[in-house]
XYZ file of C-alpha atoms in Angstrom:
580
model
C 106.313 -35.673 -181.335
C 109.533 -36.856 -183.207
C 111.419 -34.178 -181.140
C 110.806 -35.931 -178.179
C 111.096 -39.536 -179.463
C 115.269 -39.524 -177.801
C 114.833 -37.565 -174.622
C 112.234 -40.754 -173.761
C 114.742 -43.249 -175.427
C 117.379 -41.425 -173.092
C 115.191 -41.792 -170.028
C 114.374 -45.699 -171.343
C 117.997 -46.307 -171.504
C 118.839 -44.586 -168.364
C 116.410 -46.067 -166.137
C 117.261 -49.717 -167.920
C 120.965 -49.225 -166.530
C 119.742 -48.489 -163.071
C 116.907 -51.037 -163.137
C 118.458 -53.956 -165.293
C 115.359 -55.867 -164.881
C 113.537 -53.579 -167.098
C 115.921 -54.686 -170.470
C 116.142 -58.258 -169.900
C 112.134 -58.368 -170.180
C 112.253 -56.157 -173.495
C 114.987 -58.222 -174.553
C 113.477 -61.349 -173.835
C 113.627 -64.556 -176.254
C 110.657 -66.839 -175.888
C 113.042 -69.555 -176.868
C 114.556 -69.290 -173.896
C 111.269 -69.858 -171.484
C 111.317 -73.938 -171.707
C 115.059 -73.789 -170.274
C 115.082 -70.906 -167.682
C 111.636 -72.978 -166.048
C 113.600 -76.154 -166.334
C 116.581 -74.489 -164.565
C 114.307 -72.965 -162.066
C 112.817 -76.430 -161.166
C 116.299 -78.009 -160.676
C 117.688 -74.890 -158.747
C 114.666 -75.519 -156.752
C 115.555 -78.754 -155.550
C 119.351 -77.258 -154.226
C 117.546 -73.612 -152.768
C 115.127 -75.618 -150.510
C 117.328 -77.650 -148.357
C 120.322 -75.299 -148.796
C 118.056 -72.240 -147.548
C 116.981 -74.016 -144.312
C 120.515 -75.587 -143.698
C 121.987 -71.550 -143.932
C 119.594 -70.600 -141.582
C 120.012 -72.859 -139.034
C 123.824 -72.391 -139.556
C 123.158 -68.893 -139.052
C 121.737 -69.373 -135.502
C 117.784 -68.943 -137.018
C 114.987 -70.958 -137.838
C 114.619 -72.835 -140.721
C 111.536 -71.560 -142.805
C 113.638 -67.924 -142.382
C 116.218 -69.346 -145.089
C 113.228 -69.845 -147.662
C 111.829 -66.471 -147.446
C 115.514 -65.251 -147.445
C 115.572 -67.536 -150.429
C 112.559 -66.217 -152.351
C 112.737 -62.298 -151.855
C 116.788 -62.083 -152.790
C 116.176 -63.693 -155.717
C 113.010 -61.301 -156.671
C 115.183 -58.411 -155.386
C 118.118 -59.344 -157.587
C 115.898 -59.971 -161.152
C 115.128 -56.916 -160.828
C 118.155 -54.502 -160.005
C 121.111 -57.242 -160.720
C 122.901 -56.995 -164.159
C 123.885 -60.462 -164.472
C 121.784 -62.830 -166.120
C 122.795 -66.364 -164.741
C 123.931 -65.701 -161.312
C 121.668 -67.098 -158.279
C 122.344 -65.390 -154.557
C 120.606 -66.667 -151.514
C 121.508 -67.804 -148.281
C 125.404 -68.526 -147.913
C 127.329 -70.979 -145.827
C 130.467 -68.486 -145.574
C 127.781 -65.856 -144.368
C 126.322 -67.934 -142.125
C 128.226 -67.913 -139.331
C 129.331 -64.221 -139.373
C 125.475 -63.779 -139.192
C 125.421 -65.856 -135.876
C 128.366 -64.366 -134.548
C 126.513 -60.750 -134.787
C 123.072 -61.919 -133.583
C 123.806 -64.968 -130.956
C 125.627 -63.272 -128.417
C 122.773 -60.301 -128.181
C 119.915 -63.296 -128.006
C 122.108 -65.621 -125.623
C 120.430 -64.286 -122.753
C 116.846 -64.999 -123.637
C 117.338 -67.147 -126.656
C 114.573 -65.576 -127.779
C 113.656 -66.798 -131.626
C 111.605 -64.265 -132.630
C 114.223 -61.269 -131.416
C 116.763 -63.258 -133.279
C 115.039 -63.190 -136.530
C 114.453 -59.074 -136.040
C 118.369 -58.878 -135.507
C 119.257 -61.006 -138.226
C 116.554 -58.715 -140.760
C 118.341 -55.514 -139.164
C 121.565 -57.154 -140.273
C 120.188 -57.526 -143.673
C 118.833 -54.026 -144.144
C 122.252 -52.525 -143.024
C 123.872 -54.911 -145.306
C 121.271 -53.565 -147.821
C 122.297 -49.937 -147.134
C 125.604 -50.175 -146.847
C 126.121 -52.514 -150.631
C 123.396 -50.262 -152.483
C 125.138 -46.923 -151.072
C 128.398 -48.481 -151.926
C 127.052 -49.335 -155.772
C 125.702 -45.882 -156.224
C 129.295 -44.229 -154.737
C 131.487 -46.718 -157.270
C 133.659 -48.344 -154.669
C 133.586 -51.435 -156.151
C 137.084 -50.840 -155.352
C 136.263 -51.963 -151.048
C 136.470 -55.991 -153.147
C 140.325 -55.608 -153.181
C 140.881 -54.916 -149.461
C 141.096 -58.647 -149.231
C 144.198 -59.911 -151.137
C 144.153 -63.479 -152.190
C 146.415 -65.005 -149.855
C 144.444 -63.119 -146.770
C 141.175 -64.304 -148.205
C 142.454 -67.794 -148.751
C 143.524 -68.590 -145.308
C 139.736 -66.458 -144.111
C 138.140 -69.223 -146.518
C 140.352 -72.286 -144.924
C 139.398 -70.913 -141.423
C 135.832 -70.265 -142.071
C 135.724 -74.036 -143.835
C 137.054 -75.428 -140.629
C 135.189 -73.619 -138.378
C 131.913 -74.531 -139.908
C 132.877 -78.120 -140.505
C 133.525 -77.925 -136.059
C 130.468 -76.109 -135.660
C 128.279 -78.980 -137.662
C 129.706 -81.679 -136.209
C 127.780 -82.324 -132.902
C 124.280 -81.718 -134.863
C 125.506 -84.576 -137.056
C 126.380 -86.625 -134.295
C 122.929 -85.680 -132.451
C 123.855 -83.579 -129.937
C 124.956 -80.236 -129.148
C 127.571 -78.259 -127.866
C 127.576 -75.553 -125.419
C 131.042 -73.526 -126.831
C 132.364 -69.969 -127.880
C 134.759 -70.611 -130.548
C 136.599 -73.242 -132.699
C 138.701 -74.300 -128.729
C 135.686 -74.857 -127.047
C 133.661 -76.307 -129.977
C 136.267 -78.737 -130.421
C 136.607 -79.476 -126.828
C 132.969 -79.677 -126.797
C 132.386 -82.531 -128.895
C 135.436 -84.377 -128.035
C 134.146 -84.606 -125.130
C 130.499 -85.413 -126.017
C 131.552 -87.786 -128.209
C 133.635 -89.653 -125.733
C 130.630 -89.167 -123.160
C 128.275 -91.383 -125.622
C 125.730 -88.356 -126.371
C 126.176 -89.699 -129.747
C 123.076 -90.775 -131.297
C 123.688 -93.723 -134.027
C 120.245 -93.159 -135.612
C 121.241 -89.563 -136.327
C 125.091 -90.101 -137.072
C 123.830 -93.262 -139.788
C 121.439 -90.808 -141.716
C 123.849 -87.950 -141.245
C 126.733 -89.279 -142.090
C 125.043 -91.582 -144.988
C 123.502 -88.259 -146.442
C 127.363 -86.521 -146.675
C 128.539 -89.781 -148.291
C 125.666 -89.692 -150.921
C 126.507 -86.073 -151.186
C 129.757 -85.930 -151.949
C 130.175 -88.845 -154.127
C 128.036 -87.512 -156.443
C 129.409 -84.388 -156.761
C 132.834 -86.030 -157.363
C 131.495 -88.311 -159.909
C 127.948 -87.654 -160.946
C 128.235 -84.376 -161.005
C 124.964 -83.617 -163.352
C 122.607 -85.261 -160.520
C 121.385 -83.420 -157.676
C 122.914 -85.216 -155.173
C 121.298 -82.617 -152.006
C 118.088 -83.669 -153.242
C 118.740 -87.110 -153.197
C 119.967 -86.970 -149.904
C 117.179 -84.851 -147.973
C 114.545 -87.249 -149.984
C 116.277 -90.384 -148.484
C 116.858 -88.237 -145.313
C 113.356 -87.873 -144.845
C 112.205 -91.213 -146.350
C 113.917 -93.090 -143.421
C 112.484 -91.187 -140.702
C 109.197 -91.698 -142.130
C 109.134 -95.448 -142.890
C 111.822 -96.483 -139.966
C 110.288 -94.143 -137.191
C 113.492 -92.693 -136.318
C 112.472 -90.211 -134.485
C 111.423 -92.642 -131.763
C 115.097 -93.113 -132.011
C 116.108 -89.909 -130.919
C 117.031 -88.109 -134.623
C 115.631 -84.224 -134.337
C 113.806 -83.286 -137.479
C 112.719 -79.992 -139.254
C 109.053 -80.007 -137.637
C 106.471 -78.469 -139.439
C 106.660 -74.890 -141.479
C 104.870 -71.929 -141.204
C 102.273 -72.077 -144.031
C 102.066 -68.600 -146.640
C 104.343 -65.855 -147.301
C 105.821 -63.906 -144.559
C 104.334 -59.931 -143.948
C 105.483 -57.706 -144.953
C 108.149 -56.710 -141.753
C 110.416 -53.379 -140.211
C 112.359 -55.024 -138.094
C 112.748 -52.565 -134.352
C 115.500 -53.557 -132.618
C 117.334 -51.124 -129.601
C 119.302 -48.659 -129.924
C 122.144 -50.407 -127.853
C 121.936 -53.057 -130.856
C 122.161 -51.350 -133.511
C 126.016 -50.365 -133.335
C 127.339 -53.995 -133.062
C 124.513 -54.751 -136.222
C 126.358 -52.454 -138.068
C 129.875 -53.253 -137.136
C 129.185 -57.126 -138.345
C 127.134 -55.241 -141.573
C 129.945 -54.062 -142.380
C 131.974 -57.325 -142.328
C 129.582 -58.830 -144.324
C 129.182 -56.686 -146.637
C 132.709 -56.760 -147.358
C 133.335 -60.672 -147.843
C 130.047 -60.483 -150.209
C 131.223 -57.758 -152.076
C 134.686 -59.829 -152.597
C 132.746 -62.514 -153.373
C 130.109 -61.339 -155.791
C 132.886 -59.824 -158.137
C 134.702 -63.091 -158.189
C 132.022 -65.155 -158.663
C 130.465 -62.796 -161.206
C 133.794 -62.546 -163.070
C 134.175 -66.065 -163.572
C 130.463 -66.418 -165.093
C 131.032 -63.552 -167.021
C 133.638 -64.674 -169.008
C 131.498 -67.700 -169.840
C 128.418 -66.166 -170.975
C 130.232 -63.112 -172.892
C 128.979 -60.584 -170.578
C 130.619 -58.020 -169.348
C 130.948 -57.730 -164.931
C 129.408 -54.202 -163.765
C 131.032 -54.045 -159.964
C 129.028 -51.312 -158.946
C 125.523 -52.255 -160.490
C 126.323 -55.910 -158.994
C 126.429 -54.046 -155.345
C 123.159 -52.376 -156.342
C 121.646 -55.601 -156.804
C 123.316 -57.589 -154.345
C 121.789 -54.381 -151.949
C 118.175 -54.538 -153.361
C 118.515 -58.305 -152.356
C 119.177 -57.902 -149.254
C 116.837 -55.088 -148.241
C 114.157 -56.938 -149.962
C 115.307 -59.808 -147.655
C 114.897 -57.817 -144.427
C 112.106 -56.612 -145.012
C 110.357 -60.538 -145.195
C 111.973 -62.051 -141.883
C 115.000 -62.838 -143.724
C 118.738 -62.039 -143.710
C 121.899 -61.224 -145.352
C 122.764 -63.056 -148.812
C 125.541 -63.128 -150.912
C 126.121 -64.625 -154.545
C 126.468 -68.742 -154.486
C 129.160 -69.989 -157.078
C 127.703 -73.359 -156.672
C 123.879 -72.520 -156.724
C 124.832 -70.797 -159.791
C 126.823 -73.906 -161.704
C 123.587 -75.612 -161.424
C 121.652 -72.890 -162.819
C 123.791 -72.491 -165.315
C 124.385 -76.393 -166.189
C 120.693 -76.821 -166.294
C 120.533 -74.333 -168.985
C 119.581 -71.244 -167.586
C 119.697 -68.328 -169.937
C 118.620 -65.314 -167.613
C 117.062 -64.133 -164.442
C 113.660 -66.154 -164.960
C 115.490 -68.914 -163.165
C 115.373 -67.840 -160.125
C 112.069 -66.153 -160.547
C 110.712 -69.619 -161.465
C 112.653 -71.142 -158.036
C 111.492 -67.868 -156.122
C 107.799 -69.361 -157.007
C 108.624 -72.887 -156.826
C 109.248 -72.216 -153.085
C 106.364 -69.501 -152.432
C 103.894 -72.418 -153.810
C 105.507 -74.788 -151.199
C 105.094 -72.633 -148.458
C 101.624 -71.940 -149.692
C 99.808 -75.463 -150.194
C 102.486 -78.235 -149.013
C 104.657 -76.390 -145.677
C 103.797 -80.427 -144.102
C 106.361 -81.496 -147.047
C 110.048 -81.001 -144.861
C 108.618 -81.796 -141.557
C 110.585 -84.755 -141.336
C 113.459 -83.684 -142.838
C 116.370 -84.649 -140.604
C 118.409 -81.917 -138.476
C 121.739 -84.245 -139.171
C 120.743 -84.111 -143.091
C 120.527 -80.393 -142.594
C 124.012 -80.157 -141.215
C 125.087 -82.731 -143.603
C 124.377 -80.063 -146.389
C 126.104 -77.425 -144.602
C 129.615 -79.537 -143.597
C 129.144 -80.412 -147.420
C 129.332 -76.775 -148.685
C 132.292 -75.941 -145.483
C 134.356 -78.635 -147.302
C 133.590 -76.924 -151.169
C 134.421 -73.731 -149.199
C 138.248 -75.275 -148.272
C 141.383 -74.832 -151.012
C 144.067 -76.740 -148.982
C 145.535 -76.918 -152.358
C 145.643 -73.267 -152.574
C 147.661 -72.830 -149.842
C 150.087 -75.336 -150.837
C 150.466 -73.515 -153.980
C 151.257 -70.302 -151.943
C 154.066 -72.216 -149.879
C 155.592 -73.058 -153.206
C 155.295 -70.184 -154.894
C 155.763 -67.774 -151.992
C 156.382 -68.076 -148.633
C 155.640 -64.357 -147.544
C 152.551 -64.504 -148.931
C 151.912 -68.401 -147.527
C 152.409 -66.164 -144.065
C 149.710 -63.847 -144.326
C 147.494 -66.686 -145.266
C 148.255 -68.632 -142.696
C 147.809 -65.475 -140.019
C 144.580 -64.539 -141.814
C 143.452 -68.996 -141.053
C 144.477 -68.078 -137.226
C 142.628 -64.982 -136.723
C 139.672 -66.934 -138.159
C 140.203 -70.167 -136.006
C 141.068 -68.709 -132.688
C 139.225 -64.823 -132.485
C 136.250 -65.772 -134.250
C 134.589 -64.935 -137.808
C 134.594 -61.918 -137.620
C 137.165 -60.126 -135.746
C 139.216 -63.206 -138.308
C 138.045 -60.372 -141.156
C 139.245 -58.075 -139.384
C 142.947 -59.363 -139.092
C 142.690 -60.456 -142.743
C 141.748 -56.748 -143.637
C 144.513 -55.464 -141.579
C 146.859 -57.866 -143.053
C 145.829 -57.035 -146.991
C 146.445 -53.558 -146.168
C 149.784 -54.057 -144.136
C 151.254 -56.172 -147.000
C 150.543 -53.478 -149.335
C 152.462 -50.836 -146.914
C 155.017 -53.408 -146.739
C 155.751 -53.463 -150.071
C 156.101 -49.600 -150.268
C 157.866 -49.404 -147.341
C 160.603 -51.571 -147.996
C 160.304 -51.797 -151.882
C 163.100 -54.367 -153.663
C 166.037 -52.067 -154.514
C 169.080 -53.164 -156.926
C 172.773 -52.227 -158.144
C 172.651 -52.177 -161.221
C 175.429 -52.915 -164.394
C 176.237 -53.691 -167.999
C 176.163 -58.200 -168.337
C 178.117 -59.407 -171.376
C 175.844 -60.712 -174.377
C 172.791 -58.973 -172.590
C 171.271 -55.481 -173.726
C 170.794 -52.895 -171.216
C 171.683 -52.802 -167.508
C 170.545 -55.522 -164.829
C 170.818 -56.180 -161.273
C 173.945 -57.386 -159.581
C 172.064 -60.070 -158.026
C 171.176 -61.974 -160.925
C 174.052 -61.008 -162.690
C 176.782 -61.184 -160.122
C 179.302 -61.113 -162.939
C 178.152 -57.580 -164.896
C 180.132 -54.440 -165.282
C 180.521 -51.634 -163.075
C 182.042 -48.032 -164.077
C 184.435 -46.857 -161.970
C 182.634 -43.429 -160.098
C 179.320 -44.604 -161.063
C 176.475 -46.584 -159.092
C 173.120 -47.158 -160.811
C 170.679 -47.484 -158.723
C 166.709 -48.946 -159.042
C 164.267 -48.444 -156.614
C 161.092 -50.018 -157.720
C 158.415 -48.046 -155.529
C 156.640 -44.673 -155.585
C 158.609 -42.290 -153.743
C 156.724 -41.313 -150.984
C 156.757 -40.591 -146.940
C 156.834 -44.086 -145.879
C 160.356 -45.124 -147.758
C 161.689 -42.027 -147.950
C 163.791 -43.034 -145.069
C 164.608 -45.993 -146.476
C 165.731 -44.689 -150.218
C 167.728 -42.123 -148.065
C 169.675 -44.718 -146.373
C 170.529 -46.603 -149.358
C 171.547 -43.760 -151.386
C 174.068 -42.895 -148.144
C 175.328 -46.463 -147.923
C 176.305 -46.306 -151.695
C 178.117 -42.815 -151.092
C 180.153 -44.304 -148.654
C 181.435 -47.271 -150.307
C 185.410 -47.305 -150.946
C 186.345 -45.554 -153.251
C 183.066 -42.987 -153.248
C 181.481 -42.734 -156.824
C 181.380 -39.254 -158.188
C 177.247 -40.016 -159.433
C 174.607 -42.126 -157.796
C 172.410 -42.630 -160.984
C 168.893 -43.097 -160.165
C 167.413 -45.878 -162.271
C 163.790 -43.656 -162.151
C 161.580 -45.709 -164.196
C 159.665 -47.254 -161.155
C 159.485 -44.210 -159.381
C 155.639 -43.390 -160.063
C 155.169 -41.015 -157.633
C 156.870 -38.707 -155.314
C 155.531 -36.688 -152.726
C 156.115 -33.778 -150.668
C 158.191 -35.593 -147.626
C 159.995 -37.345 -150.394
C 160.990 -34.301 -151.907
C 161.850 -32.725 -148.833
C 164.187 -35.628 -148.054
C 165.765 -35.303 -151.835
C 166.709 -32.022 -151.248
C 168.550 -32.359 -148.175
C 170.172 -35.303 -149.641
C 171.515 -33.754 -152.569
C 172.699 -31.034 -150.860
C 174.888 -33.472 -148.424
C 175.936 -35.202 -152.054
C 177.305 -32.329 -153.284
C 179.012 -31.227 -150.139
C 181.127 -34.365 -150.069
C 181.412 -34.466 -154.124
C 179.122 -36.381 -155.421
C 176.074 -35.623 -157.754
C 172.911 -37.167 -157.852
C 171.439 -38.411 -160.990
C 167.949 -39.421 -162.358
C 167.068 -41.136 -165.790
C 164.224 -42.443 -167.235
C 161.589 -40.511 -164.924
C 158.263 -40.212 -165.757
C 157.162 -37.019 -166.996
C 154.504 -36.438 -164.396
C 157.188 -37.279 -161.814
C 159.470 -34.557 -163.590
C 156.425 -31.876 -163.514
C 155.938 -32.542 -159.622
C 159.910 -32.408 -159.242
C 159.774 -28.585 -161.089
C 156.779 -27.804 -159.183
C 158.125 -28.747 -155.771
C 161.290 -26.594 -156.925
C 163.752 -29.277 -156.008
C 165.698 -28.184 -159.775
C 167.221 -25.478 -156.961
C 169.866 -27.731 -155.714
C 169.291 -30.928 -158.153
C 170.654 -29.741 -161.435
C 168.273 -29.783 -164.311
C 170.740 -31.179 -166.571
C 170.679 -34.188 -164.237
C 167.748 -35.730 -165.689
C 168.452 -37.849 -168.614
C 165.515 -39.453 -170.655
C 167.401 -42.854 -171.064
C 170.491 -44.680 -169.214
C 172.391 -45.072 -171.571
C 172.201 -41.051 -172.209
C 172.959 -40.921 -168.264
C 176.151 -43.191 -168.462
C 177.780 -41.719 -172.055
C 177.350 -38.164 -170.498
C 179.525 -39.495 -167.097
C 181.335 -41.023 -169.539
C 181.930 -37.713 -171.347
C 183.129 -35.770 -168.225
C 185.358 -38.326 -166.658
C 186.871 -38.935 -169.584
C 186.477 -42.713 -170.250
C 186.478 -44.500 -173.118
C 182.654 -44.538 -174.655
C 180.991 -48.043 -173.862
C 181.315 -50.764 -176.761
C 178.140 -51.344 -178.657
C 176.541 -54.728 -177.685
């Protein structure tokens, strides 16, 4: 019996890793219990509206964003590591969900084959985040830089904002894209579709919104605004005045559901899975990061994906669709005191109760409070400020934010993904391809050697040029170092050494050292040596292994500068250097 005691503690431990669920019930504190039900009540309050406003965004009916709402948030107690953060449906999913299912539904407009898409969507989504967990490539977060995912953020704000603003207004818009869209209600507007009944409550519900939020932060300003949303179609009959409302829900749970969709579907489903899964990856790790670092615990990327997967095929499997984490569903959690995953259990069966006993209770909610909520969250999504910071700080990097806004505004959600994707990863090449490069030489009153840029004034010695080239050394610059290196051999007069400033140089490979070769060899034919110092000793092993030490001379690799420029010193006979 004792022998066996650890191999079952192993397997406890093991399966508590995978299934995180299992150790925050046997590490449960009862004290806890009054605030995690509290929290789940007030979450309540922000999932209800939020959920149907997401799912209308999304190009679906409403009651799908409350089962969405209830079975991600069952999914994720159980498989998710983190114990405060709240997913659900998400306005910055949203409308890469209805660019994916809309244009396969357009023809019919068919509700019920839209809902089968959108639970396809969230079973590939599923897939693709759980397979992704279980591989480790939490690494797929930093494909989107933070300039490139800025300017997607900035473009996704605006386009939402667009996209919400005729429902506000009380009418709609027949448009493909943020052009049309625009166009669209400019010209409705000027037409006089606009409803005043609808814009009053609509626009009255964003102004109750957001000045809360700015300065009564700690009351739940969404709530307040559906409640007097639906209080004033109730006692002022406003639907007689042409103001669309919610209509009445489905009553119970939804079945249990496989989704079939065609064959012919299934590639564009998974193309847009893909997307998604990407900008909720990003955005899980963020979010989680920041929470993290206020509750003490410590962010598991790939378990996060696990959960973030179970979500999302527990999702698709109840009529729902693709989640992602909510940084703002989960400050009110975690302001209302929430101390674990209970939370959203407890909002999970808030809302299952609803749809049980009261579905009658939103019927009049308002369609223009509904895209109140959602033109509220597209204007949380914006950071105008960070891009201001960007131009300041960097203009390069302002570009690709900017580009990465376009792609957004003009192609659409998300081929705008894929430009910012592209972008990330052509910055990076960029920077390898055409990595800074400096002069180098010896400023007065300053130890070691610096670059002639910044110190315009420093010393040079006569037959020498130090060179730094701050990049792995690999097939994509090796053109470039090459070119450099023969510009500095042909200066007037030519310097006997071109010392290599190595410590940058992380890497070479074989095209690289290919290219060295040939280019010491034309060094020494007109008389000049090339030099290294300060390479890295796994550099130095791939140098000996690639045999380049045949034409480079071993004793032209110096473990310091300094060493490098007393030993030229030495053999051109110069005076040695004055210690500074």
């Amino acid at each position: 019996m004792t022998g066996r005691r650890p191999s079952c503690q192993g397997a406890h431990m093991a399966a508590a890793d995978w299934v995180p669920g299992l150790k925050a019930v046997s590490t449960y504190r009862p004290a806890w219990l009054p605030k995690d039900v509290i929290a789940g009540i007030v979450l309540t309050t922000l999932l209800v509206p939020q959920g149907m406003a997401y799912a209308e965004l999304a190009g679906l009916p409403a009651i799908t964003g409350l089962y969405t709402s209830v079975l991600c948030l069952l999914g994720y107690a159980v498989f998710g590591p983190s114990r405060v953060l709240v997913l659900g449906p998400d306005s910055s999913l949203g409308p890469m969900i209805a660019a994916v299912i809309l244009p396969i539904v357009a023809s019919d407009g068919d509700p019920a084959k839209a809902i089968a898409l959108a639970s396809m969507l969230g079973l590939l989504v599923g897939v693709f985040m759980t397979a992704a967990g279980v591989l480790k490539l939490g690494f797929i977060a930093d494909l989107l830089s933070h300039p490139t995912q800025l300017g997607y953020v900035n473009g996704l704000a605006l386009t939402i904002l667009i996209g919400q603003l005729p429902k506000l207004f009380g009418f709609s818009v027949d448009g493909d894209g943020l052009i049309e869209e625009t166009t669209g209600f400019i010209r409705g507007v000027a037409a006089g579709e606009t409803v005043p009944a609808a814009l009053a409550v609509g626009a009255g519900g964003l102004l109750v919104i957001l000045l809360l939020r700015r300065f009564l932060p700690k009351i739940p300003g969404i709530l307040i605004a559906v409640a007097g949303g639906i209080l004033a179609v109730v006692v002022l009959g406003l639907t007689d005045d042409g103001v669309d409302v919610v209509g009445p829900l489905p009553q119970g749970f939804p079945p249990f559901t496989v989704p079939t969709v065609s064959w012919s579907d299934l590639g564009l489903l998974a193309a847009g899975a893909l997307g998604i899964t990407l900008v909720s990856v990003t955005d899980t790790i963020s979010t989680a990061s920041a929470f993290a670092e206020r509750t003490g615990q410590e962010v598991r990327g790939n378990q996060e994906m696990i959960g973030i997967g179970t979500a999302n095929l527990a999702a698709g499997l109840f009529q729902g669709f693709p989640v992602s984490t909510s940084g703002s569903r989960t400050a009110v959690a975690f302001t209302a005191g929430a101390r674990s995953q209970l939370t959203g259990v407890v909002g999970a069966g808030a809302i299952t109760l609803m749809l049980v006993f009261v579905p009658g209770l939103l019927k009049d909610l308002p369609q223009p409070m509904l895209a109140a909520v959602v033109i509220a969250a597209s204007l949380s999504l914006a950071d105008p400020a960070g891009l201001r910071r960007l131009w300041r700080q960097r203009r390069i990097e302002f570009g690709l934010a900017v580009a990465a806004f376009l792609g957004v505004a003009l192609l659409g959600v998300l081929p705008g993904i894929a430009v910012a994707v592209a972008l990330s990863v052509l910055n990076v090449f960029r920077r390898v391809w055409w990595p800074y490069q400096a002069v180098l030489g010896r400023a007065e009153g300053v130890d070691g050697y610096h670059d002639l840029r910044e110190y315009p004034g420093a010393e040079r010695i006569p037959g020498l040029v130090m060179f730094r080239f701050d990049a792995p050394l690999i097939f994509a610059n090796a053109r470039t170092f090459r070119e450099e290196i023969r510009r500095l051999a042909h200066a007037d007069p030519a310097p006997r050494w071109i010392l290599v400033a190595a410590e940058p140089i992380t890497d070479v490979d074989t095209t690289a050292a290919d290219m060295l070769e040939d280019l010491d060899e034309e060094l020494n034919a007109a008389g000049i040596s090339l030099v290294f110092a300060e390479m890295k000793s796994p550099v130095r092993t791939k140098i000996d292994r690639y045999g380049l030490t045949r034409t480079i001379d071993p004793a032209h690799f110096y473990p310091t500068i300094e060493e490098a420029v007393a030993a030229y010193r030495m053999i051109s006979s110069l005076p040695e250097e004055p210690a500074t």
